[in-house]
Coordinates of C-alpha atoms in Angstrom, one line a residue:
X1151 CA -16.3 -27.0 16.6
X1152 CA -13.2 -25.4 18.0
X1153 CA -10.5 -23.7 16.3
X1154 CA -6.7 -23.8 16.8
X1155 CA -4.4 -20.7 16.5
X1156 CA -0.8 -20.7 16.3
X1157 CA 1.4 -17.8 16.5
X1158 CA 5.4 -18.3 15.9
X1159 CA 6.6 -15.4 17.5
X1160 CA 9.9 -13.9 18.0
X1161 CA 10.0 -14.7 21.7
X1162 CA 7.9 -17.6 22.2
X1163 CA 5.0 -19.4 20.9
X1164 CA 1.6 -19.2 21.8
X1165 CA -1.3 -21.1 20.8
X1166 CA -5.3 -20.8 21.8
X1167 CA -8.0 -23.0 21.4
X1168 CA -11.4 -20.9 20.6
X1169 CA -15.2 -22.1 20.3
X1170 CA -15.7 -21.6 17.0
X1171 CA -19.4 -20.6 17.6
X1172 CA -18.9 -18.3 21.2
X1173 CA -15.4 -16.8 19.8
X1174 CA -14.3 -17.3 23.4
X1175 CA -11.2 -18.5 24.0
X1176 CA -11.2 -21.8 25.7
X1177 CA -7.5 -22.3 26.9
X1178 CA -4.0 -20.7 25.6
X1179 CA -0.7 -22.0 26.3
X1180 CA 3.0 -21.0 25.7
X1181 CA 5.9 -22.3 24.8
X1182 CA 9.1 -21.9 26.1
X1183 CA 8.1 -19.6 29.5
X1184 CA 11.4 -18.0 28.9
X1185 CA 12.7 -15.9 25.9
X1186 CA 13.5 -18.2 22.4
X1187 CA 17.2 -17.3 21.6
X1188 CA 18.2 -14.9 19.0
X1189 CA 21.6 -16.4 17.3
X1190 CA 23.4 -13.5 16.4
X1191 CA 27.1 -14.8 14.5
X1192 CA 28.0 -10.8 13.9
X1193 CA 26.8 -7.6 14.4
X1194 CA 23.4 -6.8 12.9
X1195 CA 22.6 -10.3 11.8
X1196 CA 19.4 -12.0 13.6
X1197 CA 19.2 -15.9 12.8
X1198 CA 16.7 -18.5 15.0
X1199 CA 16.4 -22.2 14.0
X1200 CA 13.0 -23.3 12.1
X1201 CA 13.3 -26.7 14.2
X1202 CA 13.2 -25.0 17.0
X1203 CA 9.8 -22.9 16.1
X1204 CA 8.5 -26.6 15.1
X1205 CA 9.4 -27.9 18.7
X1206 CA 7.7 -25.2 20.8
X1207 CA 4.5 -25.4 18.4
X1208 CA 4.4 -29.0 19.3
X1209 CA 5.5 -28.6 23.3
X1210 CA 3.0 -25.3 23.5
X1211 CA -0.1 -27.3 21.9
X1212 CA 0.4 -30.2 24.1
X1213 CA 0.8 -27.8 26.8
X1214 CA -2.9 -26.6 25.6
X1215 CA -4.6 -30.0 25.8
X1216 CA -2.8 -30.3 29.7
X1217 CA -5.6 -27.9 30.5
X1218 CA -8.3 -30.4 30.4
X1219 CA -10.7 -27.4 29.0
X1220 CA -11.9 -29.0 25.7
X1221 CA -11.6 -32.2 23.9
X1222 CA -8.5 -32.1 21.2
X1223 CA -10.8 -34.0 19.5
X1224 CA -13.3 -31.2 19.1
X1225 CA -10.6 -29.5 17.1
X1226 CA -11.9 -28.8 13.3
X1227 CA -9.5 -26.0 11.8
X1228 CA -5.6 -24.7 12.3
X1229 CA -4.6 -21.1 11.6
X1230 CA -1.0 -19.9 11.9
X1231 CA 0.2 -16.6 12.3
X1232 CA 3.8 -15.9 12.6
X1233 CA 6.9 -13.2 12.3
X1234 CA 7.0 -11.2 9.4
X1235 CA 9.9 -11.2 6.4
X1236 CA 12.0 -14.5 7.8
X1237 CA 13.7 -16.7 5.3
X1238 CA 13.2 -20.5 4.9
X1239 CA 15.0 -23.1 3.0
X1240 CA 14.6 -26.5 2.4
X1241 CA 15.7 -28.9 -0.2
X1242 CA 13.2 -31.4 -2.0
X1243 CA 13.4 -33.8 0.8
X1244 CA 12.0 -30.8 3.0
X1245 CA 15.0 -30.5 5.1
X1246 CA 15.7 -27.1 6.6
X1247 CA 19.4 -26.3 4.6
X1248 CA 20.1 -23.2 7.3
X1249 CA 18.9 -21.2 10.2
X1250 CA 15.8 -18.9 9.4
X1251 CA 17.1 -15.2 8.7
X1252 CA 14.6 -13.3 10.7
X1253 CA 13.2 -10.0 10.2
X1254 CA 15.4 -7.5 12.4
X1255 CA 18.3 -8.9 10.7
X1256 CA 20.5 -6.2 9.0
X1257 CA 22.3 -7.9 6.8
X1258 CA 21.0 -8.0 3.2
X1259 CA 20.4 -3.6 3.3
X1260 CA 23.3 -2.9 1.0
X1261 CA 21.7 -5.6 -1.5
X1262 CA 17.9 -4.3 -1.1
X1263 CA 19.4 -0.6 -1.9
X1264 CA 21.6 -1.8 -4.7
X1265 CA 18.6 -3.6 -5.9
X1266 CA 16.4 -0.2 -5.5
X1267 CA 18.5 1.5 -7.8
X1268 CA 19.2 -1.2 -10.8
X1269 CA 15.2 -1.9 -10.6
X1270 CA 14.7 2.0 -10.6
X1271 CA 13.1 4.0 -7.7
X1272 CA 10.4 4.6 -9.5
X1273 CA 9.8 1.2 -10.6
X1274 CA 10.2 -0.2 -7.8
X1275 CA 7.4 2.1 -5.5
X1276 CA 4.7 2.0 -8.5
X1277 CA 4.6 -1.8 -8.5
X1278 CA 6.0 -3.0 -5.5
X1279 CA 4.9 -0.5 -3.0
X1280 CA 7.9 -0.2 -1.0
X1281 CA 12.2 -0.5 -1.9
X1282 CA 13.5 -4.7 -1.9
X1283 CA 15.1 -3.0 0.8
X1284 CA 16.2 -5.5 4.0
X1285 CA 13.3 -7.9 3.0
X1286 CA 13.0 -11.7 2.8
X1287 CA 13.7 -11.1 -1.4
X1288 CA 17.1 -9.6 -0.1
X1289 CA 18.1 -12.0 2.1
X1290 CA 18.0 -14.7 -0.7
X1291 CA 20.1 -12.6 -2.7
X1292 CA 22.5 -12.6 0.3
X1293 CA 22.1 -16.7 0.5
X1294 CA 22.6 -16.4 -3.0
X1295 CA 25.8 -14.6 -3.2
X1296 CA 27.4 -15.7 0.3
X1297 CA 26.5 -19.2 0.2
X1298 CA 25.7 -20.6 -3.2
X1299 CA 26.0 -24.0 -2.1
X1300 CA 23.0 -23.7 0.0
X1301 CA 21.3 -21.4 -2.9
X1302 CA 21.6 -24.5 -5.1
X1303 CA 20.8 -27.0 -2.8
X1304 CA 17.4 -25.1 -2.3
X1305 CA 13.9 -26.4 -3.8
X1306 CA 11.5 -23.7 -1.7
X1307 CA 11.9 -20.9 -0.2
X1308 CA 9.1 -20.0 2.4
X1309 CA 8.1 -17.6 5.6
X1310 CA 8.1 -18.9 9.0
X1311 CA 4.0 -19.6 9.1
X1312 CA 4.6 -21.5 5.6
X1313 CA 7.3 -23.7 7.5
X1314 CA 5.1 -24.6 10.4
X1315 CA 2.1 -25.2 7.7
X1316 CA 4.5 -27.5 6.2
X1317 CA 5.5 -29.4 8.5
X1318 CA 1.9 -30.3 10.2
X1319 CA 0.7 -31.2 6.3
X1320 CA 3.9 -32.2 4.5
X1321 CA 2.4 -29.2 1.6
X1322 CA 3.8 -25.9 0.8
X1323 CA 2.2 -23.1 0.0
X1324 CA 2.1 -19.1 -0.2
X1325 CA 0.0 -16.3 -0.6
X1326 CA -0.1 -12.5 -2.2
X1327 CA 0.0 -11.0 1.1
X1328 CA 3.1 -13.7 2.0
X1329 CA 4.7 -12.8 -0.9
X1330 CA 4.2 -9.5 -0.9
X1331 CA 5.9 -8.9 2.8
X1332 CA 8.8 -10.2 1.0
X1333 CA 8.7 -7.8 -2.2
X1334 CA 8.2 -10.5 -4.5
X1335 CA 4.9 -9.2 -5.9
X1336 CA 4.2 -6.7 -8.7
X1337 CA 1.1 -5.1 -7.2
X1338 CA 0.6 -3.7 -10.6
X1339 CA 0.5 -6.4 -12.6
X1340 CA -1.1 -8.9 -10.0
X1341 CA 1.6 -11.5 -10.4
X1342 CA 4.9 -12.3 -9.0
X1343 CA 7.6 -9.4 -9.5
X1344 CA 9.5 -10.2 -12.9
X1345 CA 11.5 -7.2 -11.8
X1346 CA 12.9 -8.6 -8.5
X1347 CA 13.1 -12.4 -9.8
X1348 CA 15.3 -11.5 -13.1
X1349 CA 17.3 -8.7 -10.8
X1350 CA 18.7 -11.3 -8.5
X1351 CA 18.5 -13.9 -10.5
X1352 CA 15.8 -15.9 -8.8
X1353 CA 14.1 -19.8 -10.0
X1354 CA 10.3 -19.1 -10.6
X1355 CA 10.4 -22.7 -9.2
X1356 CA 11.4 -21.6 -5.6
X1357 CA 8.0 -20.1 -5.2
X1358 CA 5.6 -22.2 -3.4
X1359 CA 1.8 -22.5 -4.9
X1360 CA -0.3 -19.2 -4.2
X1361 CA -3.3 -19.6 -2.2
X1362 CA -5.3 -17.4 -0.9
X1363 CA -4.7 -16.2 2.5
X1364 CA -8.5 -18.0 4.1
X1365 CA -7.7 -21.4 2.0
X1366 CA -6.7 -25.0 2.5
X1367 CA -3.4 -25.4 2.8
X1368 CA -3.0 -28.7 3.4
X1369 CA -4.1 -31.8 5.4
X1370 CA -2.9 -32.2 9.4
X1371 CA -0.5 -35.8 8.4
X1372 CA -1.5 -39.1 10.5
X1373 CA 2.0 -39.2 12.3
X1374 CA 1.4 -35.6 13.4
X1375 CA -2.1 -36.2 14.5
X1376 CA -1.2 -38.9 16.5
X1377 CA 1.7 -37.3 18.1
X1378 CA -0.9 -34.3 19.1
X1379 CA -3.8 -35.8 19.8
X1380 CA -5.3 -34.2 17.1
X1381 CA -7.9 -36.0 14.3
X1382 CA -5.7 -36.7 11.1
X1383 CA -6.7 -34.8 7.9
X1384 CA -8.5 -31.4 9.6
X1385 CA -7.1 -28.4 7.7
X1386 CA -4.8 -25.3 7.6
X1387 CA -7.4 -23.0 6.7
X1388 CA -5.3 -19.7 7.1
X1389 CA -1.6 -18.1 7.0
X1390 CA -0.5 -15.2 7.9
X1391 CA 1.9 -12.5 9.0
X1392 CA 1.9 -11.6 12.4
X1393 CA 0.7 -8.1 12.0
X1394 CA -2.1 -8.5 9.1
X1395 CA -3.4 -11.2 11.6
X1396 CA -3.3 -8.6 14.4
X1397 CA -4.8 -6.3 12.9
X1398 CA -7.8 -9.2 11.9
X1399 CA -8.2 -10.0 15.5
X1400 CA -9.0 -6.3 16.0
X1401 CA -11.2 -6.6 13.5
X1402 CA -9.0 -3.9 11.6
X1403 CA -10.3 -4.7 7.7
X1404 CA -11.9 -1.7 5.9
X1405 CA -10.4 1.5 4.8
X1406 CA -9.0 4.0 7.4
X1407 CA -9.1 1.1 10.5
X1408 CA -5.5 1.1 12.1
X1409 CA -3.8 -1.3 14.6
X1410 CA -1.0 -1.4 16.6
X1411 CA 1.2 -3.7 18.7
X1412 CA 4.0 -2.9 21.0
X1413 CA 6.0 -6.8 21.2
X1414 CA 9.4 -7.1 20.6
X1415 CA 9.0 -4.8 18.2
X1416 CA 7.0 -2.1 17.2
X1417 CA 3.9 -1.6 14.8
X1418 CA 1.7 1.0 13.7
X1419 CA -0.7 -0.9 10.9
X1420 CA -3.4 1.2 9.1
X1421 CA -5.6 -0.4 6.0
X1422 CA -6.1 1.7 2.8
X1423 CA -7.7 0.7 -0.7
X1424 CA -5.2 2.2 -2.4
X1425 CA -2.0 1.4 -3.7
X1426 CA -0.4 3.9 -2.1
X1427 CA 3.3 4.3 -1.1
X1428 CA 6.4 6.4 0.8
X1429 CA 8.5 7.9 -1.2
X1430 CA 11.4 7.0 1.0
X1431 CA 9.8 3.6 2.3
X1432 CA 10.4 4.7 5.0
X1433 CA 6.7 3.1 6.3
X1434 CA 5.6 -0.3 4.2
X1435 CA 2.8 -1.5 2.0
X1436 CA 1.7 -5.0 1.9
X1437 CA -1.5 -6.7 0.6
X1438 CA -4.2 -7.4 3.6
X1439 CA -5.4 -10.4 4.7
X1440 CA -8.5 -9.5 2.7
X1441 CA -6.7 -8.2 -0.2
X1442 CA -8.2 -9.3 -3.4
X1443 CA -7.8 -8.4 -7.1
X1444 CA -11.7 -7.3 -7.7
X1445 CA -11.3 -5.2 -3.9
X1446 CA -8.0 -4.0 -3.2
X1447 CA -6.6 -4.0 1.0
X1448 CA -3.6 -3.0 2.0
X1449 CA -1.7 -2.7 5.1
X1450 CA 0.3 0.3 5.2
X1451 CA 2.6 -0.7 8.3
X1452 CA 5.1 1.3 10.2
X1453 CA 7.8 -1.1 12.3
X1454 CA 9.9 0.0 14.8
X1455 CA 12.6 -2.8 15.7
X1456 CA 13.5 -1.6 19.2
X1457 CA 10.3 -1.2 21.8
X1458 CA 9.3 -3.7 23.6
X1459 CA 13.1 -5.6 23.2
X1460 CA 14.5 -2.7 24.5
X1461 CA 12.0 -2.8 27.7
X1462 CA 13.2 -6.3 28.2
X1463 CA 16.7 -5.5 28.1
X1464 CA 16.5 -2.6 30.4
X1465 CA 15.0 -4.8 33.0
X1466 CA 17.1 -7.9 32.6
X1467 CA 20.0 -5.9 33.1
X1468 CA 19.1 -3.8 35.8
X1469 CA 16.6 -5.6 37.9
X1470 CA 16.4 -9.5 35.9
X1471 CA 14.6 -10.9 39.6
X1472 CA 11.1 -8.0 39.2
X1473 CA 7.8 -8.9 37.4
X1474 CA 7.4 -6.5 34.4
X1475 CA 4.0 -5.2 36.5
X1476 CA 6.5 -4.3 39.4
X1477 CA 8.8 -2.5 37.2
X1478 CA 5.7 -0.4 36.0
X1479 CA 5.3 0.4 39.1
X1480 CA 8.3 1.6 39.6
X1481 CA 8.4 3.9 36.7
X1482 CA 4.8 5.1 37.3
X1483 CA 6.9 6.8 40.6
X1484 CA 8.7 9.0 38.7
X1485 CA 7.0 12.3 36.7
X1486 CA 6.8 12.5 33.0
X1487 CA 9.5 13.4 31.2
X1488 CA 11.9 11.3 34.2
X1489 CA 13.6 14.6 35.0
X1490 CA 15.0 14.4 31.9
X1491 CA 16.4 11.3 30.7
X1492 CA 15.8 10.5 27.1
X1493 CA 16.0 7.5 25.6
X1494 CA 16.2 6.7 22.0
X1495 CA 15.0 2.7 21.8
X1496 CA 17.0 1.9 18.2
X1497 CA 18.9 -1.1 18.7
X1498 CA 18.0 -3.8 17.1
X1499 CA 18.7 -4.0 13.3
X1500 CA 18.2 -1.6 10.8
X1501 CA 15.3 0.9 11.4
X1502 CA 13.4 1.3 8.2
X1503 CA 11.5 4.6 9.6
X1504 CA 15.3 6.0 9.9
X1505 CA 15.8 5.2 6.2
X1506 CA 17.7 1.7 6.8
X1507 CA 20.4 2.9 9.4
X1508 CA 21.3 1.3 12.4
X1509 CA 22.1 4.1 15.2
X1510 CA 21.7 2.0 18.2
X1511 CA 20.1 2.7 21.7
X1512 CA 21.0 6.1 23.0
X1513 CA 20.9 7.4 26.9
X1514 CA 20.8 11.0 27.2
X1515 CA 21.3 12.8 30.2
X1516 CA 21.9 10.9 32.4
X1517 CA 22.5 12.4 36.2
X1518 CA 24.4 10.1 38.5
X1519 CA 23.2 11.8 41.7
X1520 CA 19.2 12.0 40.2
X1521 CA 18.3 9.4 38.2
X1522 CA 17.5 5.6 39.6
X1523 CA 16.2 2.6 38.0
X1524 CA 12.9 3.8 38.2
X1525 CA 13.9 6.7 36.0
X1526 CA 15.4 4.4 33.7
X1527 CA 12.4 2.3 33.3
X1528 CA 10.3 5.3 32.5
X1529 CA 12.3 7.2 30.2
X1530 CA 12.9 3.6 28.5
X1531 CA 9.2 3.3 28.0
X1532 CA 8.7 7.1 26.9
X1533 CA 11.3 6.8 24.3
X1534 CA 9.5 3.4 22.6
X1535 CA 6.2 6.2 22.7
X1536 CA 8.2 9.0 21.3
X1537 CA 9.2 6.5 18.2
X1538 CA 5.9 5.7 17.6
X1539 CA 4.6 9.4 17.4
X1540 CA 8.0 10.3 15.1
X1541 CA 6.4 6.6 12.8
X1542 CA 2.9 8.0 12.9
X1543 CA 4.2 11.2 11.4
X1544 CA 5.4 9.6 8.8
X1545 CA 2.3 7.7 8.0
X1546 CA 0.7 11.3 8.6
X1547 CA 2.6 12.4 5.7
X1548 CA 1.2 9.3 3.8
X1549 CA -2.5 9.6 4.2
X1550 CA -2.7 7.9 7.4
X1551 CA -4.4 9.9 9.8
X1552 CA -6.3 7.6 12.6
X1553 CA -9.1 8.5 14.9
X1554 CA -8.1 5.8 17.1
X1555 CA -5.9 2.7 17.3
X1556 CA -7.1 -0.4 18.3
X1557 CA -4.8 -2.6 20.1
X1558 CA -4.7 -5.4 22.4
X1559 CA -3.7 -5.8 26.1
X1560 CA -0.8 -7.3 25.4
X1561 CA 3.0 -6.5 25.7
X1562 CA 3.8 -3.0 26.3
X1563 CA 0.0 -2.4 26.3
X1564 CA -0.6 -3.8 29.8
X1565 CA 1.5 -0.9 31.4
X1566 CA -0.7 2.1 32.5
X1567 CA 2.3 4.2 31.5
X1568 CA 2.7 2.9 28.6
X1569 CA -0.3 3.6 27.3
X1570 CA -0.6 7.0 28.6
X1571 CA 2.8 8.3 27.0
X1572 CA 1.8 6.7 23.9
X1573 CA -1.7 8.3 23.8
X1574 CA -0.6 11.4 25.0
X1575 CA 2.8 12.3 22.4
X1576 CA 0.7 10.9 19.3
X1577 CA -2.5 12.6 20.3
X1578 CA -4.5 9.5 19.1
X1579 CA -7.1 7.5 21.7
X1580 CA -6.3 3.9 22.2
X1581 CA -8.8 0.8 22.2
X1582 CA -7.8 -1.8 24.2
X1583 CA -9.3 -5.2 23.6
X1584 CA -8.6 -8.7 24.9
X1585 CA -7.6 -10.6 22.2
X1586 CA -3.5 -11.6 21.1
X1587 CA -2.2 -13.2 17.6
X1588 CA -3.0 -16.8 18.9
X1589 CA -6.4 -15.7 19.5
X1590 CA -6.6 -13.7 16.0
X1591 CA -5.0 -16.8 13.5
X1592 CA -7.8 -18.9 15.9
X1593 CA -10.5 -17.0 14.1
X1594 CA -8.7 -16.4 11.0
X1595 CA -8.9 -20.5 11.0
X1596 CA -12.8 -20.4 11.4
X1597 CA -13.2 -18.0 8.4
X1598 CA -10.8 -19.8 5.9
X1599 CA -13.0 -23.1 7.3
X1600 CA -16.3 -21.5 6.5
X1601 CA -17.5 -21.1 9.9
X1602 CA -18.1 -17.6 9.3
X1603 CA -19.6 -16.2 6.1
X1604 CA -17.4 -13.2 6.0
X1605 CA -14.8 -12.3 8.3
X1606 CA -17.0 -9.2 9.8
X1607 CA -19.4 -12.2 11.1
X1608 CA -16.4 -13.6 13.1
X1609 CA -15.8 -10.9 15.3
X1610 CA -19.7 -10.0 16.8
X1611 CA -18.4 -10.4 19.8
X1612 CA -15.4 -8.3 19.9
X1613 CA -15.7 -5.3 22.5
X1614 CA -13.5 -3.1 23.5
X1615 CA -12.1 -3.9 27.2
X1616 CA -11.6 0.5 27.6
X1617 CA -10.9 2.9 25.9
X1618 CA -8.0 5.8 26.7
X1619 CA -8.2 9.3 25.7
X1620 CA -5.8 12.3 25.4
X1621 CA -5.4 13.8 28.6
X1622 CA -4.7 17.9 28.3
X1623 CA -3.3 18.0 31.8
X1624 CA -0.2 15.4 31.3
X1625 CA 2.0 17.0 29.0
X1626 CA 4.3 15.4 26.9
X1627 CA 5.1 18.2 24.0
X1628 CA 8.2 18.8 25.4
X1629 CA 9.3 15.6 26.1
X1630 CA 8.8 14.7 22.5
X1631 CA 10.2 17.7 20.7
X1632 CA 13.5 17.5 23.6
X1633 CA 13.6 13.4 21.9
X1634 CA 13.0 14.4 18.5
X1635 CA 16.0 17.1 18.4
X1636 CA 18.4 14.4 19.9
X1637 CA 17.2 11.8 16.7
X1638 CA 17.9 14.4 14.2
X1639 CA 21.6 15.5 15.6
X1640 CA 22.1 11.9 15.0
X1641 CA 20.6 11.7 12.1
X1642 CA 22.3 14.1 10.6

């Protein structure tokens, strides 16, 4: 039997085909090669287009089967993984009414605060772990208020993993930990927030059926089977966010195991068995992809917008015709620190670590007759590590104190510098491993299929690929505290 994972990111889509048996991955394929557009009609606001996402899934898994490395017929199981907090819309004909409102978009903050306060701070971090703040709950309200046209026209509201799931099977459906990354569940009470829903003035009837997250979710349609060379009727056997299902791939499930990612954005992702919260929210609780009633999991999860997007940018505007590998190798020239250029990576959206304000990317000291690209690239890259250490802090503060992270070599995480400065200012070692999200919602498939009796039995074969200490002789202490002093002037 072979498994099929999906995973709707930011940038692209990817999907892998895995044996459900080996857990080796038999082909992977993405779709478009270059960067999905971010439509951005002001300042702060971050929209893409659901028919899009639906597009590239279809172009990336026939792009899969081109590989001629297993028979699509073989195929018994569908898992999905996707971006975190994005709003869908569709009316009762399931027709997309706008664009998706993505995660790092900034727009519905003064609504989540506004709603913080009426709910009562209290209230609100007791039962829902974390502030409405700029969540997918929020950015109804914004729909709600901005365009009540739409708002009415609406019969669901979904994430972008329920969309996809939706439009293989023609069913909707949700899930705690779903609903939960959108601060619609009252962790408290076990049900759907009445405090959030009567607040902004929500329809219980926008909420799709809740399903656990390893479930059928619906039925691959005969018209979509065809058009994929897929068997009609095999199932959606899992949903979820794109970090919960990273930090499943890593095999990141019990009490204390942490995970992080280093994409377009950000993500420091630890699991506790307690429904604990920050005070500020400044970090984020959401229920695991394992969370039960009878055995609590949750994912505490720090997010920083601005890493890996920043990288990008740096490069595209500097030196657009290099490989990413060559621009390492640039950087890799210069010594720690850069001969000190700082950069603070915090421009895209509203930081939540930074209490929901958007301060933008900042390049400090800057020599014109010392630094080059080269110093650029590495300062860019020590910057996204120094956000990371100022995040774990935070999640220090919280409980969250990791013996190691786990991560995958992916993204940021294939750059030897990379890794170093982000080993080396948060003092934590780093396990690599070769697995991505595509990989992860692949296996997340098999379990929610009953391949695997528990999700521990799906990942036997999961070994590290290395693992990177602390090294006492490259210093980055000063580096950090010299960052840190710049972020709080601002912050002031």
């Amino acid at each position: 039997m072979l498994l099929l994972g999906i995973d709707v990111g930011t940038s692209s889509i990817k999907v892998s085909v895995v044996d459900a048996q080996t857990q080796q991955c038999k082909a992977s394929a993405q779709y478009p090669e270059t960067e999905s557009p971010i439509i951005s009609p002001q300042p702060g606001w971050a929209e893409q287009s659901p028919e899009m996402w639906w597009e590239h899934v279809q172009q990336a898994i026939k792009k899969a089967h081109a590989t001629n490395n297993y028979n699509p017929a073989d195929i018994g199981a569908i898992g999905i993984s996707y971006q975190m907090h994005g709003l869908v819309m569709v009316d009762s004909n399931q027709q997309v009414l706008r664009n998706s409102i993505i995660w790092c978009d900034s727009r519905a903050v003064e609504i989540g605060e506004k709603a913080f306060k009426a709910i009562g701070k209290k209230q609100s971090l007791s039962h829902l772990l974390n502030s409405p703040g700029n969540f997918t709950a929020s950015k109804l309200a914004w729909v709600k208020e901005e365009e009540p046209d739409t708002y009415k026209k609406a019969k669901r509201i979904m994430l972008p993993g329920d969309f996809i799931a939706m439009k293989m099977t023609g069913e909707i459906t949700t899930s705690i930990s779903a609903l939960s990354e959108g601060i619609f569940w009252d962790f408290k009470k076990d049900r759907i927030s009445k405090d959030v829903m009567e607040h902004y003035g929500f329809d219980d009837e926008l909420i799709p059926e809740i399903q656990d997250v390893f479930s059928d979710h619906g039925r691959l349609k005969e018209s979509i089977a065809a058009s994929l060379s897929l068997k009609a009727g095999i199932p959606v056997t899992y949903k979820a966010g794109d970090q919960p299902n990273n930090a499943l791939s890593l095999n990141v499930l019990e009490p204390g195991e942490v995970a992080a990612t280093a994409g377009t954005s950000g993500v420091i992702y630890g699991v506790s068995d307690e429904l604990t919260y920050d005070p500020e929210s400044r970090v984020n609780t959401f229920a695991h992809v394992n969370y039960t009633n009878d055995e609590k999991r949750l994912g505490v999860l720090l997010c920083i917008n601005g890493t890996g997007i920043l990288n990008r940018w740096v490069k595209n505007i500097f030196t657009p015709a290099i490989s990413y590998s060559q621009m390492n190798s640039e950087a890799s020239k210069v010594p720690i620190g850069a001969d000190g250029l700082r950069v603070l990576p915090f421009g895209n959206g509203a930081e939540r670590m930074l209490n929901n304000q958007i301060i933008g990317v900042h390049f400090h000291h800057i020599d014109l007759n010392l630094h080059t690209q080269a110093h650029l690239f590495r300062a860019a890259q020590e910057g996204i590590a120094c956000a990371f250490r100022y995040g774990l802090d935070i999640m220090r503060e919280n409980g969250m104190n990791p013996q190691v992270i786990r991560a995958g070599k992916a993204n940021l995480f294939l750059s030897d510098l990379f890794v170093e400065a982000f080993v080396n200012t948060t003092h934590v070692p780093v396990e690599l491993y070769n697995c991505d999200g595509s990989v992860g919602a692949a296996i997340g498939a098999g379990i929610g299929a009953g391949v695997y009796k528990t999700p521990k039995e799906a990942f036997t074969q999961v070994k590290p690929l290395t693992v990177i200490e602390p090294d006492k002789k490259k210093e980055y202490k000063v580096v950090y505290e010299e960052w840190k002093g710049l972020l709080d002037n601002i912050l002031k």
